mmCIF file with all atom_site columns, C-alpha atoms in Angstrom:
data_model
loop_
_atom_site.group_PDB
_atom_site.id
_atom_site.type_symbol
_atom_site.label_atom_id
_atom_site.label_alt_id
_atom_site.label_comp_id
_atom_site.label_asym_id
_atom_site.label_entity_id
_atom_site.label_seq_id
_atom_site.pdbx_PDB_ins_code
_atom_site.Cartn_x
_atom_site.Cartn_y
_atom_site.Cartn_z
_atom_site.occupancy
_atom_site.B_iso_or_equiv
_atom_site.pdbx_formal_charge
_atom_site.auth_seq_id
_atom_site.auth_comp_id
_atom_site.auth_asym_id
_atom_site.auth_atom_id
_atom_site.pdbx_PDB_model_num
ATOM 1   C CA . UNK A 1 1   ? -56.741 10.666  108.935 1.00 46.00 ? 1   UNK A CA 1
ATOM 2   C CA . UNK A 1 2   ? -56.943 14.123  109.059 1.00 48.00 ? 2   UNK A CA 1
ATOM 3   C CA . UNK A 1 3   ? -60.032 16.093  110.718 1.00 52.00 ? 3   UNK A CA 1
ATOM 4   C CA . UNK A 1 4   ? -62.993 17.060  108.453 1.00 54.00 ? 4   UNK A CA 1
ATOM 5   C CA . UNK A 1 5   ? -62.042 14.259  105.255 1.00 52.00 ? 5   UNK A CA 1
ATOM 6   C CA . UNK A 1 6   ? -64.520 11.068  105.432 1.00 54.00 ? 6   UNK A CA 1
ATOM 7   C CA . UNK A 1 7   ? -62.753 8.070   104.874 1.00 52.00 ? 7   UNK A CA 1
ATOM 8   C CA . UNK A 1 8   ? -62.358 6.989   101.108 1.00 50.00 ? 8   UNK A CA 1
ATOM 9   C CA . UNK A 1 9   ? -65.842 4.992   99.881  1.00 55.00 ? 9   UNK A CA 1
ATOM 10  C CA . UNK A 1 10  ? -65.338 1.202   99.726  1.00 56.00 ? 10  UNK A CA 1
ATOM 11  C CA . UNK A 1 11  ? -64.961 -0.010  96.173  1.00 63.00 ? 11  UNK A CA 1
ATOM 12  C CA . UNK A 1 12  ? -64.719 -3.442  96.554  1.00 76.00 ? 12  UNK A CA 1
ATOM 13  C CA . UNK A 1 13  ? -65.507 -6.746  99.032  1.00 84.00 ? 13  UNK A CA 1
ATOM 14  C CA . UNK A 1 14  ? -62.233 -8.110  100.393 1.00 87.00 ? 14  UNK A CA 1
ATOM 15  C CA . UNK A 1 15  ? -60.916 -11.780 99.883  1.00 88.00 ? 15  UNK A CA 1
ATOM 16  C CA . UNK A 1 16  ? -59.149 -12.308 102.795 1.00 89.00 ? 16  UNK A CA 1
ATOM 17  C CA . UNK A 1 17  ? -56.483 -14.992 103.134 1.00 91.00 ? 17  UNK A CA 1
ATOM 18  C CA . UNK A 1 18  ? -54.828 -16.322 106.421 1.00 92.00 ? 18  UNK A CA 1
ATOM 19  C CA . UNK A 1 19  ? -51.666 -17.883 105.849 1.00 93.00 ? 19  UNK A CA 1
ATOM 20  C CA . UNK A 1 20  ? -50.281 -19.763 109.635 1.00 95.00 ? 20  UNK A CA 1
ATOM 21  C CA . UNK A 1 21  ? -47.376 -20.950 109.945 1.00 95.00 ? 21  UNK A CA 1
ATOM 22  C CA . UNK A 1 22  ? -47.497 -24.957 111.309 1.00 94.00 ? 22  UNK A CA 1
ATOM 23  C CA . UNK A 1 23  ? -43.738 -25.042 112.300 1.00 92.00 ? 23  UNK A CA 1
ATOM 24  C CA . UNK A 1 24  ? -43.104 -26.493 116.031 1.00 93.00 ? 24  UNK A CA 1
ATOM 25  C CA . UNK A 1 25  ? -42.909 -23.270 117.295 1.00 94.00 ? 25  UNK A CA 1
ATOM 26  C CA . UNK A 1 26  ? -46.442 -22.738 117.099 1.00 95.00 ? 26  UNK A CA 1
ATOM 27  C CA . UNK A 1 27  ? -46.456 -24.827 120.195 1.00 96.00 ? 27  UNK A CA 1
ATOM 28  C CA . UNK A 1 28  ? -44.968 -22.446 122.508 1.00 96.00 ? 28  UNK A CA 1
ATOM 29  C CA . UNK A 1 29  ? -46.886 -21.123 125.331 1.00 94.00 ? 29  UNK A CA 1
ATOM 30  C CA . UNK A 1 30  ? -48.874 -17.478 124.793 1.00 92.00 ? 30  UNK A CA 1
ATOM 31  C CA . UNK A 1 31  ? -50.043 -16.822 128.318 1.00 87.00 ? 31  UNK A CA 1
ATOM 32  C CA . UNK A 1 32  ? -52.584 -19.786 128.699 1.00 91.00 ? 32  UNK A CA 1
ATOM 33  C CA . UNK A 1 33  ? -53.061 -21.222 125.419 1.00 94.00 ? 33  UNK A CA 1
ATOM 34  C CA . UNK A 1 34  ? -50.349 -22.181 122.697 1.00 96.00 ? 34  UNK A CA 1
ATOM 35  C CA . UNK A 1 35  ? -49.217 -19.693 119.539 1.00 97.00 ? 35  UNK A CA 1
ATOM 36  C CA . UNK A 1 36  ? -51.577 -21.508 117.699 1.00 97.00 ? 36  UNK A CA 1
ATOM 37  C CA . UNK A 1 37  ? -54.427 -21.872 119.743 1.00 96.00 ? 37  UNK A CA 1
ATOM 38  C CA . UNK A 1 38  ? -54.274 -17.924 120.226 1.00 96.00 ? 38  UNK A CA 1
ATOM 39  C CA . UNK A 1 39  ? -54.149 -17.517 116.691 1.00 96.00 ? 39  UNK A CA 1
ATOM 40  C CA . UNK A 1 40  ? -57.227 -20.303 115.870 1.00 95.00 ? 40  UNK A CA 1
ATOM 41  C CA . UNK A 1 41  ? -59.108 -17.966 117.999 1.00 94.00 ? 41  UNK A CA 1
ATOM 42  C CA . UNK A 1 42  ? -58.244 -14.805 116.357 1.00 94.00 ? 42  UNK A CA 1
ATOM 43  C CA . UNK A 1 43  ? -59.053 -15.928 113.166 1.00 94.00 ? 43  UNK A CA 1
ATOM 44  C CA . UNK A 1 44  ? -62.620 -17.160 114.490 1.00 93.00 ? 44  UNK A CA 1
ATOM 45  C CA . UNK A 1 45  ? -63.079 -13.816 116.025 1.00 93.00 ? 45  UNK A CA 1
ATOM 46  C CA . UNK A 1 46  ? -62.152 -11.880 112.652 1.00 92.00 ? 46  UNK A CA 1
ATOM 47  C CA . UNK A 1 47  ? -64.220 -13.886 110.803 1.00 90.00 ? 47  UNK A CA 1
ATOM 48  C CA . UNK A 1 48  ? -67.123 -13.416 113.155 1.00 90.00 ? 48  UNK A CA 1
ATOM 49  C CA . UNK A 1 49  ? -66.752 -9.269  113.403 1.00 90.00 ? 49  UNK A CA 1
ATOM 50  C CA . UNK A 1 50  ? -66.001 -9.274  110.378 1.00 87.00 ? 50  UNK A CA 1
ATOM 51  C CA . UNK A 1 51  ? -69.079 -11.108 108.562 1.00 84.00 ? 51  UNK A CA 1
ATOM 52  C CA . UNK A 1 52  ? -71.260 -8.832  110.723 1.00 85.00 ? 52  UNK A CA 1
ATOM 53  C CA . UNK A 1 53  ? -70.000 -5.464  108.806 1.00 81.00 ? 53  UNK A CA 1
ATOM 54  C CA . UNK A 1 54  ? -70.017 -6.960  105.587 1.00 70.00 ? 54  UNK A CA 1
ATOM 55  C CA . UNK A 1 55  ? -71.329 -10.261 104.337 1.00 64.00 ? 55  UNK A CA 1
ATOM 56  C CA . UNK A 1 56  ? -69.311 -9.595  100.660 1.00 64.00 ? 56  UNK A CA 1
ATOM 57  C CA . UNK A 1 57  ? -66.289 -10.243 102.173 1.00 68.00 ? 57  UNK A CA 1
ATOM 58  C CA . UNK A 1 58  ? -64.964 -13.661 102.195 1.00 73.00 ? 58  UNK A CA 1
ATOM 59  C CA . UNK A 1 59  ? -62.058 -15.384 103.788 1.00 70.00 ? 59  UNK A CA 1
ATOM 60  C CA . UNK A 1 60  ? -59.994 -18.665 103.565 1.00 63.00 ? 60  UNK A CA 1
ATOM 61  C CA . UNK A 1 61  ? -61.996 -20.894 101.060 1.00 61.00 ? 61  UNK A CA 1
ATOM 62  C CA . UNK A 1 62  ? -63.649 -18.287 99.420  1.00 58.00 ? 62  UNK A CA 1
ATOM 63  C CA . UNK A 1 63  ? -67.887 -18.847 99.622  1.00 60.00 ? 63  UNK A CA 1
ATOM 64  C CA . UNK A 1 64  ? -68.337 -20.290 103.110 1.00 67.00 ? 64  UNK A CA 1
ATOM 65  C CA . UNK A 1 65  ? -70.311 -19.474 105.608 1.00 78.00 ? 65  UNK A CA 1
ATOM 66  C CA . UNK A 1 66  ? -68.475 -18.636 109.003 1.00 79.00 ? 66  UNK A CA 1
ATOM 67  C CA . UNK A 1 67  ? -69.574 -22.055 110.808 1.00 85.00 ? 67  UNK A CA 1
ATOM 68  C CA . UNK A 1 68  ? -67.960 -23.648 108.097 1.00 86.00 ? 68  UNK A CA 1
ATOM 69  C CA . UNK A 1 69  ? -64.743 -21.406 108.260 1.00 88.00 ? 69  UNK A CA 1
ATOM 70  C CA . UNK A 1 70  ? -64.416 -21.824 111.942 1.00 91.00 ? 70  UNK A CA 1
ATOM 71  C CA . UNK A 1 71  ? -64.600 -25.597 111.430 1.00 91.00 ? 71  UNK A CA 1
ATOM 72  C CA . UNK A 1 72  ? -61.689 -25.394 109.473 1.00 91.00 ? 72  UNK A CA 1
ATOM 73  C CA . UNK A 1 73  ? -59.732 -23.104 111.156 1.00 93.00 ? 73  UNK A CA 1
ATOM 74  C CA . UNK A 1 74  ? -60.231 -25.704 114.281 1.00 95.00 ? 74  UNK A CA 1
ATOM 75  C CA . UNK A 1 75  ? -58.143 -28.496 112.224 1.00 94.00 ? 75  UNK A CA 1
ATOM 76  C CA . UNK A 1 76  ? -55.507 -26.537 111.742 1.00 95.00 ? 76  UNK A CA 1
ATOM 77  C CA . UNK A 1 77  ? -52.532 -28.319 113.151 1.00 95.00 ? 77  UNK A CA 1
ATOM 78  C CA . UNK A 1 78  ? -48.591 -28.275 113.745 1.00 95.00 ? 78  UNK A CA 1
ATOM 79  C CA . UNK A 1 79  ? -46.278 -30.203 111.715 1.00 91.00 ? 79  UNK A CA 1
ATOM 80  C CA . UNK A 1 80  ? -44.084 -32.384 114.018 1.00 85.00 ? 80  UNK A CA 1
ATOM 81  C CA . UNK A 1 81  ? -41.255 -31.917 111.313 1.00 83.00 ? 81  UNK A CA 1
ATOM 82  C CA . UNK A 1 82  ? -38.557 -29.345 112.498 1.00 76.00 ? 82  UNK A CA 1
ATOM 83  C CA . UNK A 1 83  ? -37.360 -27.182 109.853 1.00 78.00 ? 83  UNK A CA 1
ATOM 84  C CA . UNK A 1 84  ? -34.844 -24.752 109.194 1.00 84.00 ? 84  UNK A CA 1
ATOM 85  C CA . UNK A 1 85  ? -36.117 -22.465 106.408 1.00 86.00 ? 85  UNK A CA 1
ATOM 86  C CA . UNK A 1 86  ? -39.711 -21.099 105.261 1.00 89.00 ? 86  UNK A CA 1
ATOM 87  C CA . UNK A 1 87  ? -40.341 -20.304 101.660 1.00 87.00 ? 87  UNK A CA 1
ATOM 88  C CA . UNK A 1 88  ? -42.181 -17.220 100.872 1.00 87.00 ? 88  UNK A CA 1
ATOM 89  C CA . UNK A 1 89  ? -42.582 -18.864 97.529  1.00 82.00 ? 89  UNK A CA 1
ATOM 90  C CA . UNK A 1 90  ? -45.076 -21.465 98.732  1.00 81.00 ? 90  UNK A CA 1
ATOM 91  C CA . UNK A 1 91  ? -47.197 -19.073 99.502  1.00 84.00 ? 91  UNK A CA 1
ATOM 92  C CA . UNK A 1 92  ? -47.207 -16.725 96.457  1.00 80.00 ? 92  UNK A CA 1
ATOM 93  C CA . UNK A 1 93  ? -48.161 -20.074 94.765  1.00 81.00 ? 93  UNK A CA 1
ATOM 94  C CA . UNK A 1 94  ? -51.630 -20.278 96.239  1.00 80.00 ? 94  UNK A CA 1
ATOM 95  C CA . UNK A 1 95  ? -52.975 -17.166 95.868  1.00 81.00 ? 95  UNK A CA 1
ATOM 96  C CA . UNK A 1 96  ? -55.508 -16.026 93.555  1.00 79.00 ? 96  UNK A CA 1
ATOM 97  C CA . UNK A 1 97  ? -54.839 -13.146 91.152  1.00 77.00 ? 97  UNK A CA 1
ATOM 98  C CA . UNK A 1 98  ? -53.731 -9.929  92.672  1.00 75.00 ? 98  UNK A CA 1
ATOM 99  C CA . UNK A 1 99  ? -54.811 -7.813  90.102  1.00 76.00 ? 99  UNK A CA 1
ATOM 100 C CA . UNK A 1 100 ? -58.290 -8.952  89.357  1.00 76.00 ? 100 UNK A CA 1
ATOM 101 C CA . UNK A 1 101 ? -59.685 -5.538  90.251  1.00 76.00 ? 101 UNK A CA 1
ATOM 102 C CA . UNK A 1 102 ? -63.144 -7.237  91.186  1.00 81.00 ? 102 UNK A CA 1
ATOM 103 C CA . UNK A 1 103 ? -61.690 -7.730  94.393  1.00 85.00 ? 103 UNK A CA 1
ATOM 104 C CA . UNK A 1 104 ? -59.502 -6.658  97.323  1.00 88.00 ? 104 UNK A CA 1
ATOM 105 C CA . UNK A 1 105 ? -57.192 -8.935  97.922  1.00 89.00 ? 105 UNK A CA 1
ATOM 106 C CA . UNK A 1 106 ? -55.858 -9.226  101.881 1.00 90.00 ? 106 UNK A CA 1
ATOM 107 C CA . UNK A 1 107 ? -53.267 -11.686 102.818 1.00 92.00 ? 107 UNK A CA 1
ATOM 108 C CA . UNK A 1 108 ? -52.850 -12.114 106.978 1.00 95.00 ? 108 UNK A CA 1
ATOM 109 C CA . UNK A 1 109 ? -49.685 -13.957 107.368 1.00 95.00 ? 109 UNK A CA 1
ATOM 110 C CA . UNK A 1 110 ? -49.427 -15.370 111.186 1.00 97.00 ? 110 UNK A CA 1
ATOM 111 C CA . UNK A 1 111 ? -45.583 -16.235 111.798 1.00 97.00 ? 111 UNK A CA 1
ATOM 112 C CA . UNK A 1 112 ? -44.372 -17.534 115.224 1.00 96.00 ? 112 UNK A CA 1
ATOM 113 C CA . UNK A 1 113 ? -40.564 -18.572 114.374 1.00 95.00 ? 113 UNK A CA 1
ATOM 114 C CA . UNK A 1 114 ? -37.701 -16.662 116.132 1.00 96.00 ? 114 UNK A CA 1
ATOM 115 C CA . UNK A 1 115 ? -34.633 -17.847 114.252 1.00 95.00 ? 115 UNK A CA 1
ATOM 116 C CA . UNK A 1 116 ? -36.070 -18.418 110.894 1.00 95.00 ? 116 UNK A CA 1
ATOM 117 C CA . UNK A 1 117 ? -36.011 -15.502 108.403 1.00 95.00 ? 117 UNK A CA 1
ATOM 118 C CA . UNK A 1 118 ? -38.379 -16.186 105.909 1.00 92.00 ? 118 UNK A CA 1
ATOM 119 C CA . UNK A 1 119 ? -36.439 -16.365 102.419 1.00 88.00 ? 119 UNK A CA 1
ATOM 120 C CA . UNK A 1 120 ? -37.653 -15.320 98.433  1.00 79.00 ? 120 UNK A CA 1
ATOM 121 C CA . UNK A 1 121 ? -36.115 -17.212 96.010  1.00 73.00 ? 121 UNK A CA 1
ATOM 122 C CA . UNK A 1 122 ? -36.945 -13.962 93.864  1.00 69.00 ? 122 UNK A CA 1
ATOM 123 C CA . UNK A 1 123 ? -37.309 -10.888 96.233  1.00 66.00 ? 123 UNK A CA 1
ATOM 124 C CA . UNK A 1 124 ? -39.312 -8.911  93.283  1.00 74.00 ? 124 UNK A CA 1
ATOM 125 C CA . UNK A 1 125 ? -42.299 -11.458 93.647  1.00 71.00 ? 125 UNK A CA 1
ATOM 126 C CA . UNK A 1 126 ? -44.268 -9.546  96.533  1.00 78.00 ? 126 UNK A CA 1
ATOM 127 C CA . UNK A 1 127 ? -43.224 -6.402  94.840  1.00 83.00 ? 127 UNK A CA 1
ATOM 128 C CA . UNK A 1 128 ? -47.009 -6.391  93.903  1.00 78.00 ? 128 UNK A CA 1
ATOM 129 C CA . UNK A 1 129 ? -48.241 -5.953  97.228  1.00 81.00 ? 129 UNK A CA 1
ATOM 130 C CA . UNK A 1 130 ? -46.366 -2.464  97.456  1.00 80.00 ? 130 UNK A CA 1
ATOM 131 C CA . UNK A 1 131 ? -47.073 -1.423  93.823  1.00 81.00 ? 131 UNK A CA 1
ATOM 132 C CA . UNK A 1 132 ? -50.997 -2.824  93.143  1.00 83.00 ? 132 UNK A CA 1
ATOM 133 C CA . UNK A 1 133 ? -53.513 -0.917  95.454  1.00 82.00 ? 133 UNK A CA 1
ATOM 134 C CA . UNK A 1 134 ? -56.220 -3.533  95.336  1.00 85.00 ? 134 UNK A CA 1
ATOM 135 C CA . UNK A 1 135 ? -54.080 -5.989  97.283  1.00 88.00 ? 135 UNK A CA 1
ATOM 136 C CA . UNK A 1 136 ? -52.038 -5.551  100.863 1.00 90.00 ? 136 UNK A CA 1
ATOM 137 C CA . UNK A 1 137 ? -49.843 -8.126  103.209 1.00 92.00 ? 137 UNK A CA 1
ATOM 138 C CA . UNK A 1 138 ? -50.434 -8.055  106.869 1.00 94.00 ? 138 UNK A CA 1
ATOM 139 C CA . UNK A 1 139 ? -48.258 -9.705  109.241 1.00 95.00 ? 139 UNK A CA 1
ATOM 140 C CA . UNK A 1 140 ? -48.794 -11.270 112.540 1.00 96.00 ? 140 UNK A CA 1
ATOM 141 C CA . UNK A 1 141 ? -45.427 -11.809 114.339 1.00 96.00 ? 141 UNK A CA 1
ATOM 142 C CA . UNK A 1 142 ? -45.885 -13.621 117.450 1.00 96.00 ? 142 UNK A CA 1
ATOM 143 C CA . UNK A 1 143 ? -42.133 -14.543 119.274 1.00 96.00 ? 143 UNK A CA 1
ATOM 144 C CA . UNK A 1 144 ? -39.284 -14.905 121.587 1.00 95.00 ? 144 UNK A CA 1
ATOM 145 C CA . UNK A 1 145 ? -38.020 -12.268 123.687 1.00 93.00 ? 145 UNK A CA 1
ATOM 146 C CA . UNK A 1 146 ? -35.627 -10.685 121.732 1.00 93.00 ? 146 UNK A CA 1
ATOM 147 C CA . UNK A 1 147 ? -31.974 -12.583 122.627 1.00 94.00 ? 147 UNK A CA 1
ATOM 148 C CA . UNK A 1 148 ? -28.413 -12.261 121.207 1.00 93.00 ? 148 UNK A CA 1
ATOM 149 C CA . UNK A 1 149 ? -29.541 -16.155 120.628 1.00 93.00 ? 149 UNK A CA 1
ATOM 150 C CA . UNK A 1 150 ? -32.152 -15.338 117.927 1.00 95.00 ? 150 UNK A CA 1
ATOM 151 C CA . UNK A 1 151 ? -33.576 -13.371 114.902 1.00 96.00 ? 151 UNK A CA 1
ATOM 152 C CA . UNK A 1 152 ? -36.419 -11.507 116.060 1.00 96.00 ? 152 UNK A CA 1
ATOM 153 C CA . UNK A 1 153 ? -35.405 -8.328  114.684 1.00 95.00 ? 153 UNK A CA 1
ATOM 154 C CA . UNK A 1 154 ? -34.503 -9.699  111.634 1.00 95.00 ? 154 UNK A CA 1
ATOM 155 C CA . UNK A 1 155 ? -37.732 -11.508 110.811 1.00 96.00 ? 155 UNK A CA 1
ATOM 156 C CA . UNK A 1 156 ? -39.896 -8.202  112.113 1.00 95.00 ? 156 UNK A CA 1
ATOM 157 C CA . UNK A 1 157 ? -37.786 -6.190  109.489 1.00 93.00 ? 157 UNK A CA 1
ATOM 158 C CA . UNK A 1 158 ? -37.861 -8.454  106.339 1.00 92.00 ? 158 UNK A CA 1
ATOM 159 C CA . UNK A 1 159 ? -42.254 -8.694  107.342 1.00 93.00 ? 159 UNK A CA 1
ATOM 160 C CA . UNK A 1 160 ? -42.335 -5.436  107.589 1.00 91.00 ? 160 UNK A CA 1
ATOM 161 C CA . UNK A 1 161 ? -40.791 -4.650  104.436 1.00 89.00 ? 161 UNK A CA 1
ATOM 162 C CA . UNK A 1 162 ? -43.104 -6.645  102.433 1.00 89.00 ? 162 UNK A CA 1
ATOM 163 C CA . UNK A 1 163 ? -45.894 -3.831  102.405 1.00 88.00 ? 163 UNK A CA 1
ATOM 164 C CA . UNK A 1 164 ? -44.968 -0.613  104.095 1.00 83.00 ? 164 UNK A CA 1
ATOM 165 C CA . UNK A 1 165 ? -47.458 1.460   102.732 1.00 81.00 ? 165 UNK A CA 1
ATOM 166 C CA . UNK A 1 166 ? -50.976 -0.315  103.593 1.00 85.00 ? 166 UNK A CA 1
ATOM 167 C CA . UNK A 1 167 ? -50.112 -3.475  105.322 1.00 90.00 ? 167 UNK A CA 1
ATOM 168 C CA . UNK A 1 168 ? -49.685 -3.616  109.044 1.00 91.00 ? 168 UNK A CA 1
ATOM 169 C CA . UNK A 1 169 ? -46.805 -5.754  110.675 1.00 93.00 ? 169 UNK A CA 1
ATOM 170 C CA . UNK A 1 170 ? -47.755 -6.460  114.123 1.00 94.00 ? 170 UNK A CA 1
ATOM 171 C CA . UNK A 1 171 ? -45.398 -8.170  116.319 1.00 94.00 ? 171 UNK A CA 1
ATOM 172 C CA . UNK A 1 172 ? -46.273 -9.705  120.258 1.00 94.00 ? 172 UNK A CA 1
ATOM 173 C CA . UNK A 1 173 ? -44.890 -12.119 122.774 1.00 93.00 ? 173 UNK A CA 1
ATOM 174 C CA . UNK A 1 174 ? -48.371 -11.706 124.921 1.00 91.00 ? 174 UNK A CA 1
ATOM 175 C CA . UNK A 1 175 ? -51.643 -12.535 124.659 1.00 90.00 ? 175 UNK A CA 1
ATOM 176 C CA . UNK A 1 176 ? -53.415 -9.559  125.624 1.00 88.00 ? 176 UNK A CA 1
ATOM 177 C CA . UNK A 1 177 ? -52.398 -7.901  122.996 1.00 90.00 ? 177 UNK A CA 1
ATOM 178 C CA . UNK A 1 178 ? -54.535 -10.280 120.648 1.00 85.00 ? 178 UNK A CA 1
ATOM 179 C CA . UNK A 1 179 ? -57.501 -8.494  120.882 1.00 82.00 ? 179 UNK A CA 1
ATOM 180 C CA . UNK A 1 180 ? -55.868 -5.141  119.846 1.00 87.00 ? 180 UNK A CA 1
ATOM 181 C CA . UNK A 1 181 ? -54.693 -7.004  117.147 1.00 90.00 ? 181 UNK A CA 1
ATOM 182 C CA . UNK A 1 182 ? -58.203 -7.700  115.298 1.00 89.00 ? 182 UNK A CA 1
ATOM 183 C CA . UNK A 1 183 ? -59.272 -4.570  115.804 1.00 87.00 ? 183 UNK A CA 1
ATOM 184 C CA . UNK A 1 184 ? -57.061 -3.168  113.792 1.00 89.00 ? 184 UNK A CA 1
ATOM 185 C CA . UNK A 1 185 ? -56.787 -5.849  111.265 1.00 91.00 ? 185 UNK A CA 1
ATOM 186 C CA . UNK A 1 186 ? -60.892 -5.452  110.809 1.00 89.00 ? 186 UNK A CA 1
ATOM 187 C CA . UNK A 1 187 ? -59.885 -2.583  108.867 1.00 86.00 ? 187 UNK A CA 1
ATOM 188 C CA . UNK A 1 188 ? -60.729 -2.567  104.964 1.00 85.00 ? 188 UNK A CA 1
ATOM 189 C CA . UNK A 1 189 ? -56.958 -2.124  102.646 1.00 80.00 ? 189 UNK A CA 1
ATOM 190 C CA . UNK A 1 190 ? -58.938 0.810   101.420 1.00 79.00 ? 190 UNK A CA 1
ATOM 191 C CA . UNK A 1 191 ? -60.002 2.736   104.251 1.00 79.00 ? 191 UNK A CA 1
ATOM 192 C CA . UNK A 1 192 ? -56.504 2.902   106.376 1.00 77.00 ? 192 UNK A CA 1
ATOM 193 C CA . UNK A 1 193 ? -54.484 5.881   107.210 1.00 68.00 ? 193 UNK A CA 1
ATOM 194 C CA . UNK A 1 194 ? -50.780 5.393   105.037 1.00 60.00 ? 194 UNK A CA 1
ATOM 195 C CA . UNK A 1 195 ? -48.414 5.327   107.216 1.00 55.00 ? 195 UNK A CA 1
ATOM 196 C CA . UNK A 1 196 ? -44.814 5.924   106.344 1.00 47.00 ? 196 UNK A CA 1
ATOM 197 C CA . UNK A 1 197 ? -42.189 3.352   106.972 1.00 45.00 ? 197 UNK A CA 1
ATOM 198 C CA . UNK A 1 198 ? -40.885 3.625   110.463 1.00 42.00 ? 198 UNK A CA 1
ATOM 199 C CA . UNK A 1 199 ? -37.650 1.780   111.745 1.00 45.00 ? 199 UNK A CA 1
ATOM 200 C CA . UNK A 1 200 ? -39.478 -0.704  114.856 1.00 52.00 ? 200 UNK A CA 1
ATOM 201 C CA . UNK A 1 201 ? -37.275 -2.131  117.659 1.00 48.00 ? 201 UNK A CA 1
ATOM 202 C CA . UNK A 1 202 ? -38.571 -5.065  119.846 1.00 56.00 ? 202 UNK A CA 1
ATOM 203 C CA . UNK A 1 203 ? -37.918 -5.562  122.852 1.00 50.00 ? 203 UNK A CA 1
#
């Protein structure tokens, strides 16, 4: 943001969804914990920093109180089904109204698969997180090395396509990078910098 303008006055409290993928691969190792386990503590730290700046904002189950959240975030668990396809659909389904301007609405989608593109029946249907500015889509890639074996790249580009404009797309293979990671993500959909689509290769 440039020097000398104050950052744009928050309008609204934030309903904040976290969307985690419970495919097998959340059971690879991160450093010393699984993909999941990592990402059950980020979303416990979030909550926590979070609720501290603002008690309006909610997350998950909309009302709770953060014990309650991080209860719930603790029984989140992997599916021992292997699969070879995730619908974006599914998760269109469960969200609440994106253009109930009595909110902003936040999505964090958490995604550790490295050969699974994530597929749209209908492309058009997150067209609302690039066109409605009381909503945004974060992603939080967490993979393989890139190999001639998977689709890393291809998954980063089709997540990072879903909201260029305010979303963020982080990708990682490490866990020190977590921390980074909510840091940024604390950020209100209303207060960040736009940022113009860049082309990102992993390595």
């Amino acid at each position: 943001m440039a020097a000398g303008h104050p950052p744009p006055r928050l309008q609204l409290h934030e309903r904040i969804i976290f969307a985690v993928d419970i495919g097998p691969n959340g059971a690879a190792k991160m450093g010393p914990l699984t993909r999941l386990l990592a990402a059950r503590q980020l979303i416990k730290k979030f909550i926590q920093l979070k609720s501290r700046m603002s008690v309006s904002h909610e997350h998950c189950e909309f009302g709770k109180q953060p014990d309650e959240l991080y209860r719930i975030v603790d029984e989140i668990s992997l599916s021992d089904h292997e699969v070879t396809y995730f619908d974006m659909q599914s998760l269109k389904d469960v969200m609440p109204d994106p253009n109930n301007p009595a909110y902003f609405l936040r999505v964090i989608f958490i995604y550790f698969r490295s050969n699974i593109i994530p597929s749209l029946a209908a492309p058009k249907e997150f067209d609302f997180f690039r066109q409605n500015k009381f909503c945004a889509f974060d992603s939080l890639y967490v993979h393989d090395k890139v190999a001639d074996d998977n689709r890393v790249q291809e998954v980063f580009d089709f997540l990072n396509e879903i909201d260029e404009e305010k979303g963020y797309c982080l990708e990682t293979r490490l866990f020190r990078r977590m921390n980074k990671f909510i840091i940024l993500l604390l950020a209100h959909g209303q207060q960040r910098t736009p940022h113009q689509p860049a082309e990102s290769f992993l390595l």
